[in-house]
PDB file of C-alpha atoms in Angstrom:
ATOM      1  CA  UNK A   1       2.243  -3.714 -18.674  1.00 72.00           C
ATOM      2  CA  UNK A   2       1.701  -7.423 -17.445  1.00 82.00           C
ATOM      3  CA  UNK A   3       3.828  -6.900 -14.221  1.00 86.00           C
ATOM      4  CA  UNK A   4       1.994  -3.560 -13.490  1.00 90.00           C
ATOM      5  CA  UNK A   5      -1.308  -5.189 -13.464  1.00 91.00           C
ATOM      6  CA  UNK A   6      -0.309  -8.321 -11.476  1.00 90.00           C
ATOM      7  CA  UNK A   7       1.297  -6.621  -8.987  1.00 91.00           C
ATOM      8  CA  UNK A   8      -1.865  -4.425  -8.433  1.00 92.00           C
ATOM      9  CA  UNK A   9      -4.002  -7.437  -8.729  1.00 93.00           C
ATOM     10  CA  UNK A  10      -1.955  -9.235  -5.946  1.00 92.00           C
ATOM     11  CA  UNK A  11      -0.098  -6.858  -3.645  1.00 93.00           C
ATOM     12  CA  UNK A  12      -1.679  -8.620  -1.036  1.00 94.00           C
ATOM     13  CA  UNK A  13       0.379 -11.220  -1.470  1.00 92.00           C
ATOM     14  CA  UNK A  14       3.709 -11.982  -0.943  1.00 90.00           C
ATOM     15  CA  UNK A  15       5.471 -11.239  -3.970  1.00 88.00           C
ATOM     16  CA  UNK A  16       9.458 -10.991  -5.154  1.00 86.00           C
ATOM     17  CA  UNK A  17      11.183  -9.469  -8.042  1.00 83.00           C
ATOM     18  CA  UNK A  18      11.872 -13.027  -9.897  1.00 86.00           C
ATOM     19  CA  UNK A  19       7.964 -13.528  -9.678  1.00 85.00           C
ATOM     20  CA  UNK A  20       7.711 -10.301 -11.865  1.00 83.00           C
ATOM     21  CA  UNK A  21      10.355 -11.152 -14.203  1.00 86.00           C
ATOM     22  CA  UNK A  22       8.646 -14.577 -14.876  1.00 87.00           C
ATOM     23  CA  UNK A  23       4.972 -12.866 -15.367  1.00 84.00           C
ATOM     24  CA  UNK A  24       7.235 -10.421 -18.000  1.00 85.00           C
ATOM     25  CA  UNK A  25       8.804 -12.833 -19.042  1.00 87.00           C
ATOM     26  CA  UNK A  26      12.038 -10.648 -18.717  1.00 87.00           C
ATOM     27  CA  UNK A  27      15.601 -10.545 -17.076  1.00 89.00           C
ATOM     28  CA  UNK A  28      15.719  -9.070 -13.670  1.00 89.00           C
ATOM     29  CA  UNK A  29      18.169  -5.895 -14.802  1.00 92.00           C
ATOM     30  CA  UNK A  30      15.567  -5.266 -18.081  1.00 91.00           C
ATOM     31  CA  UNK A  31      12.191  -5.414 -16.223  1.00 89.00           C
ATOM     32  CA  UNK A  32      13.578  -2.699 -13.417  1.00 91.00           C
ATOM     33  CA  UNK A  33      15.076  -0.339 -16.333  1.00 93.00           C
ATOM     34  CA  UNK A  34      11.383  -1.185 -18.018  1.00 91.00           C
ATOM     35  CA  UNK A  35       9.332  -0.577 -15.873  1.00 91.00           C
ATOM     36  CA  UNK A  36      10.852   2.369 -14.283  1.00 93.00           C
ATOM     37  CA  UNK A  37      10.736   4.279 -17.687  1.00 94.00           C
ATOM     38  CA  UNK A  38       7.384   3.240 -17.751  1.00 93.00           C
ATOM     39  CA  UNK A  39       5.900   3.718 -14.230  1.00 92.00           C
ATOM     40  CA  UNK A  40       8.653   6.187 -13.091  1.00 94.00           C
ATOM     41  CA  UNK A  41       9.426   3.887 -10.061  1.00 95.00           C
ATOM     42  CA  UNK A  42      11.265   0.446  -9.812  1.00 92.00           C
ATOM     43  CA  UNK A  43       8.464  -2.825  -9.595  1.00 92.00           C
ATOM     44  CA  UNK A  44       9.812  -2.804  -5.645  1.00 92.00           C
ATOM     45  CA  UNK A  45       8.491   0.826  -5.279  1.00 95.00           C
ATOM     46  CA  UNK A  46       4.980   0.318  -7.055  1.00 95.00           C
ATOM     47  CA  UNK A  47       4.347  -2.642  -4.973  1.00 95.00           C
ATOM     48  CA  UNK A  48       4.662  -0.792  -1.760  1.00 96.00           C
ATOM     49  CA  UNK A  49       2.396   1.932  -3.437  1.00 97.00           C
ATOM     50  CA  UNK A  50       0.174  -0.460  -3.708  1.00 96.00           C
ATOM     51  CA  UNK A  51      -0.306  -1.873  -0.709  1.00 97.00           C
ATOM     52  CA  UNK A  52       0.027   1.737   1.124  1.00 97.00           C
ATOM     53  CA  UNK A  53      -3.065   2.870  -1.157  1.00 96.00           C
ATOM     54  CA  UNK A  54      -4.932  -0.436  -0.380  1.00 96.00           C
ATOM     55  CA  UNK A  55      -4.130   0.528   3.262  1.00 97.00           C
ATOM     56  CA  UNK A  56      -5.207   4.158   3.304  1.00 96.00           C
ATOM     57  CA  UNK A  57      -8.460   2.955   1.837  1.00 95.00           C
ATOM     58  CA  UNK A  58      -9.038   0.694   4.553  1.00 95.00           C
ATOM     59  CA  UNK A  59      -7.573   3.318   7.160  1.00 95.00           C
ATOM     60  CA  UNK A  60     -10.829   5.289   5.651  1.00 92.00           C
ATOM     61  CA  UNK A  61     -13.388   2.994   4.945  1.00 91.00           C
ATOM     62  CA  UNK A  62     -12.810   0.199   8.094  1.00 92.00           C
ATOM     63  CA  UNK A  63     -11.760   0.216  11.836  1.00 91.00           C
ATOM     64  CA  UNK A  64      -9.136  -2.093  11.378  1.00 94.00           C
ATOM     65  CA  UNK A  65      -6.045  -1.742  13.665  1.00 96.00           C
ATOM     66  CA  UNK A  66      -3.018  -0.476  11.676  1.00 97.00           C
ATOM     67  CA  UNK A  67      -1.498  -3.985  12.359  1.00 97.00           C
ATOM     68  CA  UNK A  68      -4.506  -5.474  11.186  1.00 97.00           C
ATOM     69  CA  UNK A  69      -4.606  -3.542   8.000  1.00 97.00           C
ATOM     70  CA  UNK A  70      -1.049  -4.499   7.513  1.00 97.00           C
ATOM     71  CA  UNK A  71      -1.659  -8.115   7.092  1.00 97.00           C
ATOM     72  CA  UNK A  72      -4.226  -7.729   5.154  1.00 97.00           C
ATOM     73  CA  UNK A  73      -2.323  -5.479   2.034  1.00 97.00           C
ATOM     74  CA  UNK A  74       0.821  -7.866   2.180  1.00 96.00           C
ATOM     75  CA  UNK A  75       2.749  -6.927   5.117  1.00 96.00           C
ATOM     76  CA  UNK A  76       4.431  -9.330   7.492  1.00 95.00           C
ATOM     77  CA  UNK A  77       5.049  -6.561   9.432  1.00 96.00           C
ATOM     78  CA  UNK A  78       3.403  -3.312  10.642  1.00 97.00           C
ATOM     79  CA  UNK A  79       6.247  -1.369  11.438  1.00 97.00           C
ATOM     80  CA  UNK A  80       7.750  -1.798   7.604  1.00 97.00           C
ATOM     81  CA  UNK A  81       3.947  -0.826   6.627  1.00 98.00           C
ATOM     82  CA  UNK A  82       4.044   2.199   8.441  1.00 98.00           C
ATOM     83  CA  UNK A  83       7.662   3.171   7.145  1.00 98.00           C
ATOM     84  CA  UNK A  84       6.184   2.838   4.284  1.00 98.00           C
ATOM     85  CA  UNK A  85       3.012   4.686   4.385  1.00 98.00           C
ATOM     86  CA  UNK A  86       4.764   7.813   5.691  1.00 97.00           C
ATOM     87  CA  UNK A  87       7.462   7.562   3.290  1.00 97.00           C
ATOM     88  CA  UNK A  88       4.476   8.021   0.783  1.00 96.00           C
ATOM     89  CA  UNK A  89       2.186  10.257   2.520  1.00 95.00           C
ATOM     90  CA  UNK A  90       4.428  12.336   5.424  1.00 96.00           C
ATOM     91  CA  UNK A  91       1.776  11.353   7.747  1.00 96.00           C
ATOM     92  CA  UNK A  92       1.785   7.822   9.826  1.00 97.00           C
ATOM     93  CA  UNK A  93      -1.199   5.994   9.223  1.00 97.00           C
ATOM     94  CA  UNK A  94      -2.530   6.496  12.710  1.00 95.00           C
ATOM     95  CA  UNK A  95      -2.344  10.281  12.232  1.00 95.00           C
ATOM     96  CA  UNK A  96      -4.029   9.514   8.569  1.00 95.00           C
ATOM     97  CA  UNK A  97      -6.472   8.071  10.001  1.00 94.00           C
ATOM     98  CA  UNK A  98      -7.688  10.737  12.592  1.00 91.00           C
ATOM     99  CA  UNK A  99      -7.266  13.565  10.024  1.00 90.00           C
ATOM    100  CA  UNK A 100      -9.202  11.652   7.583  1.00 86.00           C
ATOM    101  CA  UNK A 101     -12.323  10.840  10.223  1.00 74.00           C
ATOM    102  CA  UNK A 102     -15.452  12.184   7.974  1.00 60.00           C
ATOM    103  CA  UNK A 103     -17.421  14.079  10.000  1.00 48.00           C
ATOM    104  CA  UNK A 104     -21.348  13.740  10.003  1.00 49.00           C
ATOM    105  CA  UNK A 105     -23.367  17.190   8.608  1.00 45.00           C
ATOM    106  CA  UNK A 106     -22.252  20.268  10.300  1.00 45.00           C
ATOM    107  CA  UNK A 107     -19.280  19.272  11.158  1.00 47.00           C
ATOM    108  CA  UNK A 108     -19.160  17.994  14.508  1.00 49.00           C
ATOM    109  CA  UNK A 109     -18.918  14.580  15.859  1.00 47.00           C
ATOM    110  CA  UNK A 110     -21.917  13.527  17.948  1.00 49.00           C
ATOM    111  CA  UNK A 111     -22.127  13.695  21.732  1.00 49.00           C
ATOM    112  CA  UNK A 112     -20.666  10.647  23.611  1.00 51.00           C
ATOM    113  CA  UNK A 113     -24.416   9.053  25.054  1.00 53.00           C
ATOM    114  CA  UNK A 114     -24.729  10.039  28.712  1.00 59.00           C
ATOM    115  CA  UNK A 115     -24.440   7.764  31.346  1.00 54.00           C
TER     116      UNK A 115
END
């Protein structure tokens, strides 16, 4: 699916629904009864997926602020990305984060160095 893989390859970016229906090269009404049968979610939908996964995987692998991480997977705003994220995940991305800290072996985090 064309718009599927463009909208993964940019959901960084700011993107609309005519930009999908001219990569599809289908009407707007079509390409959201398409894709949904397809993908199981309207193009809208997938492209917040997108940029929610992008954003838990920098949550994990970065110590980017939340509003940071927001710009960067396509947000203008971090209050819509977090609305988002917990729409997805039940959790805000803050609390994400500090469930999702990987702890070093055994299992606790190293003393804080002593003054």
């Amino acid at each position: 699916n064309l718009a599927r893989e463009y909208i993964r390859d940019h959901c960084n970016e700011p993107l609309s629904l005519e930009d999908f229906t001219e990569i599809a090269h289908l009407s707007r009404h079509h390409l959201i009864r398409v894709f949904a049968g397809q993908i199981g979610m309207s193009p809208y939908k997938y492209l917040h997926l997108c940029r929610v996964n992008r954003g838990q995987h920098l949550l994990k692998t970065t110590d980017m602020t939340v509003s940071q991480i927001a710009y960067a997977v396509g947000y203008n705003d971090p209050i819509l990305f977090t609305r988002h994220f917990k729409a997805f995940h039940d959790v805000t991305p803050t609390d994400y984060r500090r469930e999702n800290i990987l702890l070093p072996a055994g299992g606790n985090l190293p003393s804080p160095p002593r003054p």
